[in-house]
GROMACS .gro file of C-alpha atoms in nm:
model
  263
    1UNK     CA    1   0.000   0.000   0.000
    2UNK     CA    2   0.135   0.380  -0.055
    3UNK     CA    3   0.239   0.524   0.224
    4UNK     CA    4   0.244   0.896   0.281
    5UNK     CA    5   0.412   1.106   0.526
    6UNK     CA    6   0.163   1.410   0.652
    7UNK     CA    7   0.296   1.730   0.816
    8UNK     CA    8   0.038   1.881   1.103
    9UNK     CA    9  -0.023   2.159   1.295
   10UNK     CA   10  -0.297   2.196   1.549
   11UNK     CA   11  -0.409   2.418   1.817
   12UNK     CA   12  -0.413   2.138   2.128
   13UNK     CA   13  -0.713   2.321   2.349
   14UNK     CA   14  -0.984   2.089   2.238
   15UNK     CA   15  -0.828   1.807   2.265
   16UNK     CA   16  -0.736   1.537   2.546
   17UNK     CA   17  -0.352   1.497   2.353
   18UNK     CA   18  -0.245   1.364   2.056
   19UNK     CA   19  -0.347   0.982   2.106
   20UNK     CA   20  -0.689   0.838   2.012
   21UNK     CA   21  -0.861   0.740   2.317
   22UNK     CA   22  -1.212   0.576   2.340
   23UNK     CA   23  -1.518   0.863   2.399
   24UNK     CA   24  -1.184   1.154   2.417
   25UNK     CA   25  -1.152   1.412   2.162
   26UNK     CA   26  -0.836   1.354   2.048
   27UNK     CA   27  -0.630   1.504   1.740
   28UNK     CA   28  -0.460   1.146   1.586
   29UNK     CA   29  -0.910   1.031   1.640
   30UNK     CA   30  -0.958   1.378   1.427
   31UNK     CA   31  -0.734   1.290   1.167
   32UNK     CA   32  -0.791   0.901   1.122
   33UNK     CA   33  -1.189   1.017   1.172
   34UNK     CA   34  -1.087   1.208   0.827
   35UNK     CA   35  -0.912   0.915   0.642
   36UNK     CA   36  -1.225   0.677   0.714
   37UNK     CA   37  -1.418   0.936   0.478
   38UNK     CA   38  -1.180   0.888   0.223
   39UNK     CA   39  -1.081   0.511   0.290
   40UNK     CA   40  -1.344   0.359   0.520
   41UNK     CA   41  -1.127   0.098   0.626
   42UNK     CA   42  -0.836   0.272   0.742
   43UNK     CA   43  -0.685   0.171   1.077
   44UNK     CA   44  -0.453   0.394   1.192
   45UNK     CA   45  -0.199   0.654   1.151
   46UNK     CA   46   0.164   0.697   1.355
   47UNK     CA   47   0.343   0.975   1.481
   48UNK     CA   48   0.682   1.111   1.553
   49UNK     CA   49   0.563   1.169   1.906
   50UNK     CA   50   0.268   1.222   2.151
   51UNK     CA   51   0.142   1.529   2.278
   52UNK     CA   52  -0.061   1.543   2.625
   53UNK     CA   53  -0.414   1.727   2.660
   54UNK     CA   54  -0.364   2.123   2.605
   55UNK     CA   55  -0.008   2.068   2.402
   56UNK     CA   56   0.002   2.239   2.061
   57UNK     CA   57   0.178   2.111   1.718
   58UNK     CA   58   0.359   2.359   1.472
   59UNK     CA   59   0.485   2.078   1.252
   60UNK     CA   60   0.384   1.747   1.419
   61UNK     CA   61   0.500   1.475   1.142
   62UNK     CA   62   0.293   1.124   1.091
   63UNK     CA   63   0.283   0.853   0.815
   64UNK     CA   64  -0.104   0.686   0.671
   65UNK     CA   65  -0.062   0.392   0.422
   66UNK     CA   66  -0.361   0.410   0.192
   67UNK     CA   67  -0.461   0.123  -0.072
   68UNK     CA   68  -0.577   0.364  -0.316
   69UNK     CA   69  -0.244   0.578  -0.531
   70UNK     CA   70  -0.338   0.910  -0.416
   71UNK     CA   71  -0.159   1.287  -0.628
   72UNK     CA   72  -0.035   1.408  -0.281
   73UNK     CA   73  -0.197   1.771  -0.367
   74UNK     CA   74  -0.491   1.613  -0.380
   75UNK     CA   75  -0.502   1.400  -0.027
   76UNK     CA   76  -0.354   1.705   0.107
   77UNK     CA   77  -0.689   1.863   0.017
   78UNK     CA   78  -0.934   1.639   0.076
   79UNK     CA   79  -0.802   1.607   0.437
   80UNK     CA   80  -0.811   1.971   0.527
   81UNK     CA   81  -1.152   1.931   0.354
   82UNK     CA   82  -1.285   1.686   0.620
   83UNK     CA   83  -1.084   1.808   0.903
   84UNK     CA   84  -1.335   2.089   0.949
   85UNK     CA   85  -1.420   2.250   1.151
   86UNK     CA   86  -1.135   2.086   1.374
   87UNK     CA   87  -0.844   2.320   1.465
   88UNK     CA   88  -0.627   2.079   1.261
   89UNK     CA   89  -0.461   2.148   0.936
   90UNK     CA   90  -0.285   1.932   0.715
   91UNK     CA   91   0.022   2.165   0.629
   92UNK     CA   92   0.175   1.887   0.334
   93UNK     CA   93   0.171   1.569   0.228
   94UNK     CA   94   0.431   1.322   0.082
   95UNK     CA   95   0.494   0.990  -0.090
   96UNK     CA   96   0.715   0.804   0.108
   97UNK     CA   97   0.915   0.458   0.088
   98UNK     CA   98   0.693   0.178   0.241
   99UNK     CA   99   0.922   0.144   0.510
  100UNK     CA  100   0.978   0.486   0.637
  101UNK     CA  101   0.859   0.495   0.969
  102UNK     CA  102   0.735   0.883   1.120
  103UNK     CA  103   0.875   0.760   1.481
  104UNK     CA  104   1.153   0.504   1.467
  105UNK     CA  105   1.313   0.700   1.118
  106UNK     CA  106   1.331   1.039   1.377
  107UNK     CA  107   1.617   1.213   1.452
  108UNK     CA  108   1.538   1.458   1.689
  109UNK     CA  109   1.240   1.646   1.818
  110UNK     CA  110   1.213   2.040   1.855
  111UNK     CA  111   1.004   2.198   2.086
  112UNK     CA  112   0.878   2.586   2.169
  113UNK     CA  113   0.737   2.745   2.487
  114UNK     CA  114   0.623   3.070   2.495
  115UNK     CA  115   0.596   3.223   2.865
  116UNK     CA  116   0.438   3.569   2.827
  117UNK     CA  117   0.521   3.823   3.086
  118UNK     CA  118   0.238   4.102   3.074
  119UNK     CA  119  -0.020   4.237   3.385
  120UNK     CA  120  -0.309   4.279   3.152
  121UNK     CA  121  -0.481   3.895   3.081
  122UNK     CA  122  -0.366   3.763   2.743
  123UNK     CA  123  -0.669   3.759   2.474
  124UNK     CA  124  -0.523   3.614   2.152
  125UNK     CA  125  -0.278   3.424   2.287
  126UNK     CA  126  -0.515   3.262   2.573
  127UNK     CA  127  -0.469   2.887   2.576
  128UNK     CA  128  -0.141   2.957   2.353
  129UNK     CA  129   0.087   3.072   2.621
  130UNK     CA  130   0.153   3.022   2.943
  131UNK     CA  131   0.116   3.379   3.148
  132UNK     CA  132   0.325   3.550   3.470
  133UNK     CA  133   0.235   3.964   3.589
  134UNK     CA  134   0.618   3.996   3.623
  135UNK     CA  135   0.965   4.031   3.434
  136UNK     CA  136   1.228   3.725   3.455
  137UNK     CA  137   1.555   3.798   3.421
  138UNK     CA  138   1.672   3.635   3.074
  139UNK     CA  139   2.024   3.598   3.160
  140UNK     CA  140   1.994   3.439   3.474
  141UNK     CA  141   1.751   3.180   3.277
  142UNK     CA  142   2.064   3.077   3.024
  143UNK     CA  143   2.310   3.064   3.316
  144UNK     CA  144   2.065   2.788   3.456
  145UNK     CA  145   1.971   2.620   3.117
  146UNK     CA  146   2.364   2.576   3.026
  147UNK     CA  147   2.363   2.350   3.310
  148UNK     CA  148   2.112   2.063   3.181
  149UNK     CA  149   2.269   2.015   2.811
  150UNK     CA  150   2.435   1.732   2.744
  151UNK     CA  151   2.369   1.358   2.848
  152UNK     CA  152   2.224   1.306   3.191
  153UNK     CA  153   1.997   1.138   3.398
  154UNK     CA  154   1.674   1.352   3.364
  155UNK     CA  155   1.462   1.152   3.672
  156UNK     CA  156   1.425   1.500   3.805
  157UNK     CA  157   1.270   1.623   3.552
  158UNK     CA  158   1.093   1.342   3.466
  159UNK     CA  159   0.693   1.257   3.535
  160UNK     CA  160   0.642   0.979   3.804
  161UNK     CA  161   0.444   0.820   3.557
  162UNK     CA  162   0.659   0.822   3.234
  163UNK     CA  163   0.688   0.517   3.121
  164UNK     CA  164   1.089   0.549   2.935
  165UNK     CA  165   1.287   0.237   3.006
  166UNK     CA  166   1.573   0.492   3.120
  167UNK     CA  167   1.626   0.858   3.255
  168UNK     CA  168   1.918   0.923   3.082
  169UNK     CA  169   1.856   1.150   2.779
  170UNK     CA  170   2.136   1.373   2.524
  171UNK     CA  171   1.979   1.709   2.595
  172UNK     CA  172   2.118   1.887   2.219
  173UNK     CA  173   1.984   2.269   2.255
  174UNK     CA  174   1.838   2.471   2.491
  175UNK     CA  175   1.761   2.819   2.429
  176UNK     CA  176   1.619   3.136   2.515
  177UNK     CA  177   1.495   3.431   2.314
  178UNK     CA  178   1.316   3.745   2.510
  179UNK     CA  179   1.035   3.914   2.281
  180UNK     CA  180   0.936   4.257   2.384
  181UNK     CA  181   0.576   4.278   2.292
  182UNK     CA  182   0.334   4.590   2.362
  183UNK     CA  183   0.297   4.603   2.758
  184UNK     CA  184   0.508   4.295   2.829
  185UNK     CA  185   0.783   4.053   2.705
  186UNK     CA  186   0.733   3.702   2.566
  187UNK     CA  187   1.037   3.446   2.667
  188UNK     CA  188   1.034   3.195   2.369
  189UNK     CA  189   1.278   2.844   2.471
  190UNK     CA  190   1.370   2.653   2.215
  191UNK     CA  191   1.439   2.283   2.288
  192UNK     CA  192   1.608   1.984   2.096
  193UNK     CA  193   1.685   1.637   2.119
  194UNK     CA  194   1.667   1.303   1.993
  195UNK     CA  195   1.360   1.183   2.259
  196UNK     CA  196   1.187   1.351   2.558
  197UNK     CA  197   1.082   1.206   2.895
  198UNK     CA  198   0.701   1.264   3.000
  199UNK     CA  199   0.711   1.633   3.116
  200UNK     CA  200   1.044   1.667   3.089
  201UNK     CA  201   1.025   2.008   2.864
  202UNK     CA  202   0.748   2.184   3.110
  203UNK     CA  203   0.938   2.084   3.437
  204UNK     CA  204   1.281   2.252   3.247
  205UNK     CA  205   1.089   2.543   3.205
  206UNK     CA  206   0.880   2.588   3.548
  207UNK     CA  207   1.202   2.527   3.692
  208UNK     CA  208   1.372   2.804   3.457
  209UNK     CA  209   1.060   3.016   3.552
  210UNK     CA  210   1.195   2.979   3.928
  211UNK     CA  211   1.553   3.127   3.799
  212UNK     CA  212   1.358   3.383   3.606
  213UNK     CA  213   1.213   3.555   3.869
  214UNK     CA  214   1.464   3.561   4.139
  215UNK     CA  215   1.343   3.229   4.365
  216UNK     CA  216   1.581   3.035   4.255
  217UNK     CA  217   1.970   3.094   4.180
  218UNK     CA  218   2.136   2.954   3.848
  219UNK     CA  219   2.316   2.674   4.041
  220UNK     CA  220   2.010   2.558   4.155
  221UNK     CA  221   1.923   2.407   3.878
  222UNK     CA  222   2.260   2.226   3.867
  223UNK     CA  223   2.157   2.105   4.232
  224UNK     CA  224   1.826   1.967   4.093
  225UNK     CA  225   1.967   1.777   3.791
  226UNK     CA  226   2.266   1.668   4.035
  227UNK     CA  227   1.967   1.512   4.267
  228UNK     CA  228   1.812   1.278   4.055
  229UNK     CA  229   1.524   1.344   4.278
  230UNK     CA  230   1.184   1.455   4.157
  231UNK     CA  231   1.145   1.595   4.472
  232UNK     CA  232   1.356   1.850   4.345
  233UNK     CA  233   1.184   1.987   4.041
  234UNK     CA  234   1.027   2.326   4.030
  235UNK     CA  235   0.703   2.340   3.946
  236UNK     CA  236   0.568   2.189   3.627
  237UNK     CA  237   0.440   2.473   3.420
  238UNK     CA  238   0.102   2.478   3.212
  239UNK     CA  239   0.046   2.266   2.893
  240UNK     CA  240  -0.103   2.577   2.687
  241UNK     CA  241   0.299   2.752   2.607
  242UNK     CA  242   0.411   2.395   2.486
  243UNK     CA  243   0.447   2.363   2.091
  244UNK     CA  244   0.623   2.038   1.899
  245UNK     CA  245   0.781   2.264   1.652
  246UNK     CA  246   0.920   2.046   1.446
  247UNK     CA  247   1.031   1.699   1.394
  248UNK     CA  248   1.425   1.602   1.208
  249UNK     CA  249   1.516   1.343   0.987
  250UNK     CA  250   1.839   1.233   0.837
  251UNK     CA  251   1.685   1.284   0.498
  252UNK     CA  252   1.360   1.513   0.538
  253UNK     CA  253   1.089   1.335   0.293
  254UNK     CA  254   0.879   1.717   0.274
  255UNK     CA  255   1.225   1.876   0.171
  256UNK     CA  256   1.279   1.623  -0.095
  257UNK     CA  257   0.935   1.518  -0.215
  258UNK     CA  258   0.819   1.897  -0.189
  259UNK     CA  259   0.602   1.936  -0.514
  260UNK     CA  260   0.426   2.264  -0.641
  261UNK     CA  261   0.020   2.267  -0.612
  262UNK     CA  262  -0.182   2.157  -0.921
  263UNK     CA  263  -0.526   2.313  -0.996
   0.00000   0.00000   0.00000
């Protein structure tokens, strides 16, 4: 059967994460929901990773194997035709070898989170960000983050429920851009690596938060990681700032297959 690799972006609010669950709104049920109208006998999709409940996707990457030979402009369509009114768009679709696999062919994930500092309460960005009335202090916040890249054992950071046969995790990039918006400043991190543990990028970032504001000094965080302890995690910050941004391959199948729309 073809197979065909699908870049997605959604807006996570309405949804209980990315994986189909009986009687949950879910976005992989939204988009296999929209295959059944054009196959009815499709099973299932996979992904380059899950999301949980309130977690966004900027560029979320899966592969569908469909019996019939679709032109990729028009699946492309036809999905973002039956997607609505979901907050779910197809963003491109590829042909892709039969064995190329949207999870185990990965490279590395990329994630965003957006922390907006402002008094008033956000309006567009509500659900999109996660909010604070006061100023961090940027450079204290990348004294702390140089301390967690590299390879270590993440349990601190890690949920008591992941279920990763190990803690220890290559931590590749871990940056942080300050924003000034109208009224406020939005702190954007930018985070890489090959796999993630279960909250591992929202307890980096309540933890940074910590730094931020003054409760916690940059060597902290060195004590935390140092403690393999969850115990000694900051808090774990809101799901509605958290974005997969973007998904890497050794040979990306959208930069290669990329073909020009046909009316």
């Amino acid at each position: 059967m073809p197979r065909y690799a699908l870049k997605i972006e959604y807006n996570g609010q309405p949804y209980n994460g990315w994986q189909r669950q009986d009687g949950q709104p879910t976005v992989q049920g939204a988009i296999e929901d929209a295959l059944r109208k054009l196959q009815p006998d499709f099973e299932k999709i996979a992904a380059a990773g899950r999301t949980d409940t309130g977690v966004h996707g900027l560029a979320q990457v899966a592969h569908a194997d469909m019996t019939r030979d679709w032109e990729v402009f028009r699946l492309n369509e036809a999905l973002n035709y039956h997607l609505k009114p979901h907050p779910i768009s197809i963003l491109e679709v590829v042909r892709v070898p039969d064995d190329w696999h949207a999870r185990f062919d990965a490279t590395e994930r990329r994630y965003w989170f957006r922390l907006l500092y402002r008094r008033a309460p956000a309006t567009h960005d509500k659900g999109l960000v996660w909010q604070v009335n006061y100023p961090l202090d940027i450079a204290l916040m990348r004294e702390a983050a140089q301390h967690l890249i590299g390879q270590h054992d993440f349990t601190t950071f890690r949920s008591s429920t992941c279920q990763a046969l190990s803690p220890v995790k290559t931590l590749d990039e871990l940056t942080i851009e300050e924003i000034a918006i109208p009224y406020g400043a939005e702190y954007r991190f930018s985070i890489r690596a090959r796999s993630f543990l279960h909250n591992q990028v929202r307890s980096f970032v309540g933890s940074l938060e910590r730094v931020g504001c003054g409760s916690w000094q940059p060597i902290q965080m060195k004590h935390a990681l140092e403690a393999v302890d969850r115990a000694a995690c900051g808090p774990v910050c809101p799901a509605s700032g958290l974005y997969l941004a973007g998904v890497g391959y050794p040979s990306d199948p959208f930069t290669l297959s990329a073909q020009p729309p046909r009316s």
